[in-house]
Structures are given as C-alpha cells and as structure tokens.
Short mmCIF file of C-alpha atoms in Angstrom, two decimals:
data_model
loop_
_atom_site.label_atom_id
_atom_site.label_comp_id
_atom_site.label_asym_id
_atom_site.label_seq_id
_atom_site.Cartn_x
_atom_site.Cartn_y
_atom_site.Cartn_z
CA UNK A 1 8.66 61.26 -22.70
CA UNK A 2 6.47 64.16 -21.07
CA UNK A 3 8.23 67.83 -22.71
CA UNK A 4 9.11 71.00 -20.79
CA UNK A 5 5.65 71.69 -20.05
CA UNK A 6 2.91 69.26 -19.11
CA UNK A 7 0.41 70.90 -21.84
CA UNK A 8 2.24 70.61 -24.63
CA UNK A 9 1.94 68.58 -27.91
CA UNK A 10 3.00 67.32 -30.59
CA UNK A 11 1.62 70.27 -32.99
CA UNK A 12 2.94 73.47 -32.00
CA UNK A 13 -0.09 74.86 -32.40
CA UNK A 14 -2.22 72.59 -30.02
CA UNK A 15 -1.64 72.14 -26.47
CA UNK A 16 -2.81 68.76 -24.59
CA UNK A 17 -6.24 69.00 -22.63
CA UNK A 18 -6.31 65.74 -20.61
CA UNK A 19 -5.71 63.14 -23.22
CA UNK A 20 -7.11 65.06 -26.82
CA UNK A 21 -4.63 68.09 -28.29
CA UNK A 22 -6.86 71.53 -28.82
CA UNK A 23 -5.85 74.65 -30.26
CA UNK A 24 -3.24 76.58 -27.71
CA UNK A 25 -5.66 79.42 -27.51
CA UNK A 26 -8.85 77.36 -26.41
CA UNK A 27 -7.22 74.98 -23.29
CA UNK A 28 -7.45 78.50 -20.72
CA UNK A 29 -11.21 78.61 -21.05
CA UNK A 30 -11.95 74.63 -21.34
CA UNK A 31 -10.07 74.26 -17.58
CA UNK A 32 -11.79 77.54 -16.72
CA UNK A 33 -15.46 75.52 -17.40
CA UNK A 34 -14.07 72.73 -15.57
CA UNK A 35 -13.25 74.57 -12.50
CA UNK A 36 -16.66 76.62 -12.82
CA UNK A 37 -18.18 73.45 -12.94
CA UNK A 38 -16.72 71.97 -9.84
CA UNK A 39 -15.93 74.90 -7.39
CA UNK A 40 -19.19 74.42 -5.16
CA UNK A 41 -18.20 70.65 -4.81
CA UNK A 42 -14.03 71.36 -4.66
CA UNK A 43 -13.45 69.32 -1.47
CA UNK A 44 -15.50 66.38 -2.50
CA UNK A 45 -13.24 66.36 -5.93
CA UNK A 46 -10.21 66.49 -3.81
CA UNK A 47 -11.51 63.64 -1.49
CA UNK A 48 -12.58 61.65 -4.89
CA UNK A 49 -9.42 62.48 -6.51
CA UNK A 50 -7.03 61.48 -3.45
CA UNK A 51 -9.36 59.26 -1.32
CA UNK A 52 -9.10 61.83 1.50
CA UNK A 53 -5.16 62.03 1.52
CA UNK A 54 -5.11 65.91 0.41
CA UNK A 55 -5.99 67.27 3.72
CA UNK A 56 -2.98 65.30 5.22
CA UNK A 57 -1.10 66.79 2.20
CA UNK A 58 -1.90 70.28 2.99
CA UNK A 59 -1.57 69.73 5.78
CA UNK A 60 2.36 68.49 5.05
CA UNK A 61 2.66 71.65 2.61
CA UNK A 62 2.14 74.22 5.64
CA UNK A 63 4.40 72.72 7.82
CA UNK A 64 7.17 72.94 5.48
CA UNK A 65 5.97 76.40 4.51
CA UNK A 66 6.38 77.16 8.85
CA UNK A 67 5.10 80.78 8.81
CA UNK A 68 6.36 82.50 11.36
CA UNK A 69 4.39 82.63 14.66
CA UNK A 70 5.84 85.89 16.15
CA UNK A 71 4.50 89.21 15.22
CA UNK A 72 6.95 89.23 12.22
CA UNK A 73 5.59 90.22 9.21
CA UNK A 74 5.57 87.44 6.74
CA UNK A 75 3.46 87.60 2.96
CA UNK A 76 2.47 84.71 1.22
CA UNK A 77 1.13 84.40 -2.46
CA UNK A 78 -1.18 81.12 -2.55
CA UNK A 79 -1.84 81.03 -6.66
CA UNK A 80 -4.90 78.94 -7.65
CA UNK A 81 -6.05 78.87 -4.60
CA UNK A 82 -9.41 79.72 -5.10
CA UNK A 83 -11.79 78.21 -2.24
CA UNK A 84 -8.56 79.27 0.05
CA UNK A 85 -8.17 76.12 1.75
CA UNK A 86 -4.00 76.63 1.82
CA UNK A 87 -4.16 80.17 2.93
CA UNK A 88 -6.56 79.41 5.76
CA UNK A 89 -4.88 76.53 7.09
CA UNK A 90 -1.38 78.95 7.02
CA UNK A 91 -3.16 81.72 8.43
CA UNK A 92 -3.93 79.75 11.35
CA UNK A 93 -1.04 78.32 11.74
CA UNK A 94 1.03 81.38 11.49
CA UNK A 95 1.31 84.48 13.81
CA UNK A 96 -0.96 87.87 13.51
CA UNK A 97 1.10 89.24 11.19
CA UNK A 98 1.24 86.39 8.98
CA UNK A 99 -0.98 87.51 5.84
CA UNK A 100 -1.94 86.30 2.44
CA UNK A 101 -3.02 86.45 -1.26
CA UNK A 102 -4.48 84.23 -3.01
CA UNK A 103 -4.74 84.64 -6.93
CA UNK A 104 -6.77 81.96 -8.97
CA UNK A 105 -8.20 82.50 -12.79
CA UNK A 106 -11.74 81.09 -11.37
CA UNK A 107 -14.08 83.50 -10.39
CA UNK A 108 -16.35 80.60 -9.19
CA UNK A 109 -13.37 79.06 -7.24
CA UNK A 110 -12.90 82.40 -5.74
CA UNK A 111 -16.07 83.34 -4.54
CA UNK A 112 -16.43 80.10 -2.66
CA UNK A 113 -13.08 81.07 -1.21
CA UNK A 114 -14.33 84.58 0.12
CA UNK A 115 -17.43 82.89 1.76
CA UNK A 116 -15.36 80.78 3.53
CA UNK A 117 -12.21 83.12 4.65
CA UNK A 118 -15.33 85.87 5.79
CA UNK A 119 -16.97 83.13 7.89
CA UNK A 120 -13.60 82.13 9.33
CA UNK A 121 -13.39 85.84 10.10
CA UNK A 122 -9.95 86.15 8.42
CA UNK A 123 -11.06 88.75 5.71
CA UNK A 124 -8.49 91.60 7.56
CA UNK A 125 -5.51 88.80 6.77
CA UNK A 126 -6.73 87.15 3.39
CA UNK A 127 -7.23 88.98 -0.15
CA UNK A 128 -8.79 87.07 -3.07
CA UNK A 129 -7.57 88.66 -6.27
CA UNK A 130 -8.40 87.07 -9.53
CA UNK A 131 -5.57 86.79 -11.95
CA UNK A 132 -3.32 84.36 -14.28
CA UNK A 133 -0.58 82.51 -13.04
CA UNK A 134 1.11 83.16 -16.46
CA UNK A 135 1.23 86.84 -15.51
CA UNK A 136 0.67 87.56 -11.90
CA UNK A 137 -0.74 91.28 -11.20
CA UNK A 138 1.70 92.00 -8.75
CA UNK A 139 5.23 93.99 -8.18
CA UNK A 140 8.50 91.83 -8.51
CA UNK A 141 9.65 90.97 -5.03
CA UNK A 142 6.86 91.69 -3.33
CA UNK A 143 5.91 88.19 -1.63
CA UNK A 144 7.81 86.04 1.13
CA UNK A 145 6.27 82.68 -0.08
CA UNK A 146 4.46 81.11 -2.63
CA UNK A 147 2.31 77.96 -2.82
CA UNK A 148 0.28 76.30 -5.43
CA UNK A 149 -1.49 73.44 -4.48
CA UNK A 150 -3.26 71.01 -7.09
CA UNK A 151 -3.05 74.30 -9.60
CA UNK A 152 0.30 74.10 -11.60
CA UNK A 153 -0.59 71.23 -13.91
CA UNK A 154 -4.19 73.24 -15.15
CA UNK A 155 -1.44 76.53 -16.44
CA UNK A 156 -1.05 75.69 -20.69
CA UNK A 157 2.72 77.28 -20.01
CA UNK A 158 4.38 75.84 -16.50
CA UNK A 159 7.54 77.45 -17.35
CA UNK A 160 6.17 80.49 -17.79
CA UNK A 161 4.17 80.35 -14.59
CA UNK A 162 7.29 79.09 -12.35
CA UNK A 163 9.19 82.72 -14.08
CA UNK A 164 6.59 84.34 -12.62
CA UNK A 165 6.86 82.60 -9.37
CA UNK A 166 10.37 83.51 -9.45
CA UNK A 167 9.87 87.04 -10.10
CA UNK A 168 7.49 87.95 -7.53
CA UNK A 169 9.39 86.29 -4.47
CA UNK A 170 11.59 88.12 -2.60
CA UNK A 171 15.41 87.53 -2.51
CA UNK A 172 15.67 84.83 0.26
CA UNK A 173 11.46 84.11 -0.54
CA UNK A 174 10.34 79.84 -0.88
CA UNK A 175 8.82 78.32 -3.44
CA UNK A 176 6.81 75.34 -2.50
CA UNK A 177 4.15 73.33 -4.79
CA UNK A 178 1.73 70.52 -3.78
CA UNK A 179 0.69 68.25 -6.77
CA UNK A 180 -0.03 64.65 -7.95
CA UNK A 181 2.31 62.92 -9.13
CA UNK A 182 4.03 59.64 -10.65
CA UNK A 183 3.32 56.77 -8.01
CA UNK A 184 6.62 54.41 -7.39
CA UNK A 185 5.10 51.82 -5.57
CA UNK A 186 4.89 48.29 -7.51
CA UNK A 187 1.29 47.02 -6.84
CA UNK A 188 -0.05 50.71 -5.48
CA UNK A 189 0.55 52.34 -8.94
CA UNK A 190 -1.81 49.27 -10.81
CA UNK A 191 -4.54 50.14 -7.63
CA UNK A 192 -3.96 54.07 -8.57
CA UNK A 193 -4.85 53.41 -12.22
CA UNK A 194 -7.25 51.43 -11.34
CA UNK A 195 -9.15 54.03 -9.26
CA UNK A 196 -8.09 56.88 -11.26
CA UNK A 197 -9.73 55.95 -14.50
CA UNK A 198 -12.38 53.33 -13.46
CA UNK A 199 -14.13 55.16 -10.14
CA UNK A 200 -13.36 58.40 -10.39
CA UNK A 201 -15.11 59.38 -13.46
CA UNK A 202 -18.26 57.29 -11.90
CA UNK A 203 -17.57 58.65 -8.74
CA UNK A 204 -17.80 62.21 -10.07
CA UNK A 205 -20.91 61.56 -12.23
CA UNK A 206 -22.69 59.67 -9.13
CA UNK A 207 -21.90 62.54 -6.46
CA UNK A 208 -21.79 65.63 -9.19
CA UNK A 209 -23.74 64.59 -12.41
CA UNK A 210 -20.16 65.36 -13.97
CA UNK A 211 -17.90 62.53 -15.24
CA UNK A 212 -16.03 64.58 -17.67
CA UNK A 213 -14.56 67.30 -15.62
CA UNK A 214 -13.05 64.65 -13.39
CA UNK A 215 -11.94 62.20 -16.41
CA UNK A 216 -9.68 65.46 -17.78
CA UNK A 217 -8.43 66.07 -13.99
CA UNK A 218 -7.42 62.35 -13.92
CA UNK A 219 -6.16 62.78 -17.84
CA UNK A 220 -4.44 66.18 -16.67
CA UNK A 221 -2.23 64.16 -13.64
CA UNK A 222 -0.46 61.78 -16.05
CA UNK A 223 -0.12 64.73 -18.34
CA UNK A 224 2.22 65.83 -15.46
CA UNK A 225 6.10 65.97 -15.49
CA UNK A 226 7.24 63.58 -13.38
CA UNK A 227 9.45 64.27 -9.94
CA UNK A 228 12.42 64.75 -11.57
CA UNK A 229 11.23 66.36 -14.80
CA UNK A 230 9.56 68.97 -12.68
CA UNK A 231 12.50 69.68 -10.36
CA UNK A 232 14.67 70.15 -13.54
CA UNK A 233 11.37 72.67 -14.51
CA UNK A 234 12.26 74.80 -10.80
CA UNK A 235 15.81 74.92 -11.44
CA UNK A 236 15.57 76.02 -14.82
CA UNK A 237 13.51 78.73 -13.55
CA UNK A 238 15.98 80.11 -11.24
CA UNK A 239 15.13 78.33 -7.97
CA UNK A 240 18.19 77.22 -5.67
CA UNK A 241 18.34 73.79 -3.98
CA UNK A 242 15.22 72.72 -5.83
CA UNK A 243 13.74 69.30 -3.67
CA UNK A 244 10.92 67.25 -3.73
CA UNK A 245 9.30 64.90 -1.20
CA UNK A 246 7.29 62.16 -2.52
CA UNK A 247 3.83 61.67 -0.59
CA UNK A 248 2.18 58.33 -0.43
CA UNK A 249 4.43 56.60 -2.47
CA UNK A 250 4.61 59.38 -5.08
CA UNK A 251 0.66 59.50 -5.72
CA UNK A 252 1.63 63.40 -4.62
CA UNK A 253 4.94 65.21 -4.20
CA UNK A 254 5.56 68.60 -2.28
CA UNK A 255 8.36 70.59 -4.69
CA UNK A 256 9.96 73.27 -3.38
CA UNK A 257 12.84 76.03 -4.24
CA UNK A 258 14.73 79.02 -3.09
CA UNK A 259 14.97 82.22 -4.41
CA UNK A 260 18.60 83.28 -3.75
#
C-alpha cells in the first residue's frame, strides 16, 4: 500500500529514494544529481524510459490543455519543466498571446531549456525561472494553467506541491499532470517490468555511461501512487472534478483538476 505521498517511508525521518529510504533532508539533492546528470541527454531518457511513447504523450497533454488560439491572453505555469519541451509544444500550439513559465529545481535542466526556447525564437513568450515545486516563487492566482510532466513523482512532499499548484491557479485555472503510471494490461505489465528493470538500466549505461540514474527513475515510477491514489491526492488538495486518462494501458496517465 503506497502512502499519501510517493516518497515516503516507513521511518518518519527517511523518505524513499527509488527503492533504499535516506534521510528526508538528503532525497532534494540526490534527484537534483540525477537530473544534473542526465539533462544534456533528457530526450534520449524519455525515449529509453517510454520507448518513444512520451512525445505522443505530450503531445496528448497539450491538447487537453487547448490554449487558446485567439489573441486572448492565457498564462501557463509548466513546473519541472526544465529543457521546456511542454511549454514549447503549447506555445506553438496556442495563439500570440499564449505565454509561459516554466519553473524546475535543475539548473542543468534549465539551461538546456533556454538554449532551446532562444533557438526556437520564443524567448519574448517563455521565462525559465528556477524554483521548488514545494514553494513556488510566485503570487497566488497568478497562472491560468499548470502542467507537470514526468516531474511530480521526483518532489519528497506531493501534497505539498499539488497545495501549491492549487494556490497559484486562478479561480476557474486547470490543473493537468503527465506521469507514469500503474500498467493494467495482463501480459503488457510482465513486458513493462521486464523492460523497466532489465534494459533500461543497460540501456542508460550503454547510451550514457549511467545505469544508476535511470535504475532510481525506474525505482521512482513504482514508488508512484497509483491512478486512483493520486486522484484522491488532487482532490484532497482542493481540485474539482479531479480525472485521469490512462495512456497505453496505464504505462502513463494524464491527471487533471479544476480550480473552482
């Protein structure tokens, strides 16, 4: 039985990292050296991790979002977003007044996502700001959106983090969150395993020189509350008609809430 939040252990004073319990205080920078370690090579751990799938995913996740296209002005907060691969795809698929933020902890993951939004030329429409999910540096209801994408089960305190989601939407603003998830397909779930903890690490040591950062990753999904654990986690946030939609047979789900 996975608790309230998808870090937490058995010791009050330890917090789960993958698979092995470390002290509370320790798991921020121990996911922060995992990120730094992977942010040049981001989309080749999402295409290792997923087998490709995540850019269909997104790709789901901003048409749900549907930004408006007129020259209404519509904010979005895109939190560990880093290399600013959500914000980019909703910037283009929203209007010219469509505009974003994206907050992530990395500095690494961030600075790949600058490169890319300034060679996209989007720099007037995208800000990178670095900050904590936990405690987002920004007024309450100040944001008309906000997505997390693959980011939500790295935060030590998800309740705390979905508060804070809550409190910087606007009345009326949508909460939407890509992440893996429990797969509820007989025969596909075995295959998911399979490839989870048997070619993925080898997979990230062959193409990266770095098993371990994608054995906690792997370690860090079935960490994860599952569908309906998580949707309980929205509700109990505050979030209105709180919904998920499982994605290739619940390998990912898109969650999602209203702030009413």
């Amino acid at each position: 039985m996975i608790e309230n939040t998808a870090s937490q252990s058995n010791d009050e004073n330890t917090v789960s990292f993958g698979f092995r319990a470390v002290p509370e205080g320790e798991r921020q920078g121990l996911v922060n050296s995992v990120f730094a370690s992977v942010a040049e090579r981001y989309d080749l751990m999402n295409d290792l991790m997923s087998g490709g799938l995540h850019r269909l995913w997104k790709r789901d996740l901003i048409t749900m979002l549907n930004a408006p296209r007129s020259a209404t002005p519509f904010r979005l907060l895109d939190v560990a977003g880093g290399t600013g691969d959500i914000a980019i795809r909703y910037a283009e698929d929203g209007g010219p007044a469509t505009t974003a933020v994206i907050c992530d902890i990395s500095p690494e993951m961030l600075n790949v996502g600058r490169r890319r939004i300034e060679t996209m030329g989007l720099a007037d429409r995208i800000t990178c700001i670095e900050g904590n999910a936990e405690a987002l540096p920004f007024e309450s209801a100040s944001f008309d959106a906000y997505t997390i994408a693959f980011g939500i089960r790295n935060v030590t305190h998800i309740d705390q983090a979905l508060a804070e989601a809550y409190r910087v939407l606007k009345p009326g603003g949508r909460f939407l969150c890509l992440e893996f998830s429990e797969c509820q397909v007989p025969l596909l779930d075995r295959l998911y395993d399979f490839h989870s903890f048997e070619i993925i690490p080898r997979l990230g040591k062959l193409a990266a020189g770095d098993a371990e950062s994608y054995r906690y990753l792997v370690e860090s999904i079935r960490r994860f509350p599952k569908q309906e654990a998580f949707a309980n986690l929205i509700r109990n946030a505050g979030f209105s008609r709180a919904s998920y939609r499982n994605l290739t047979g619940g390998i990912a789900a898109i969650h999602g809430g209203w702030k009413i």
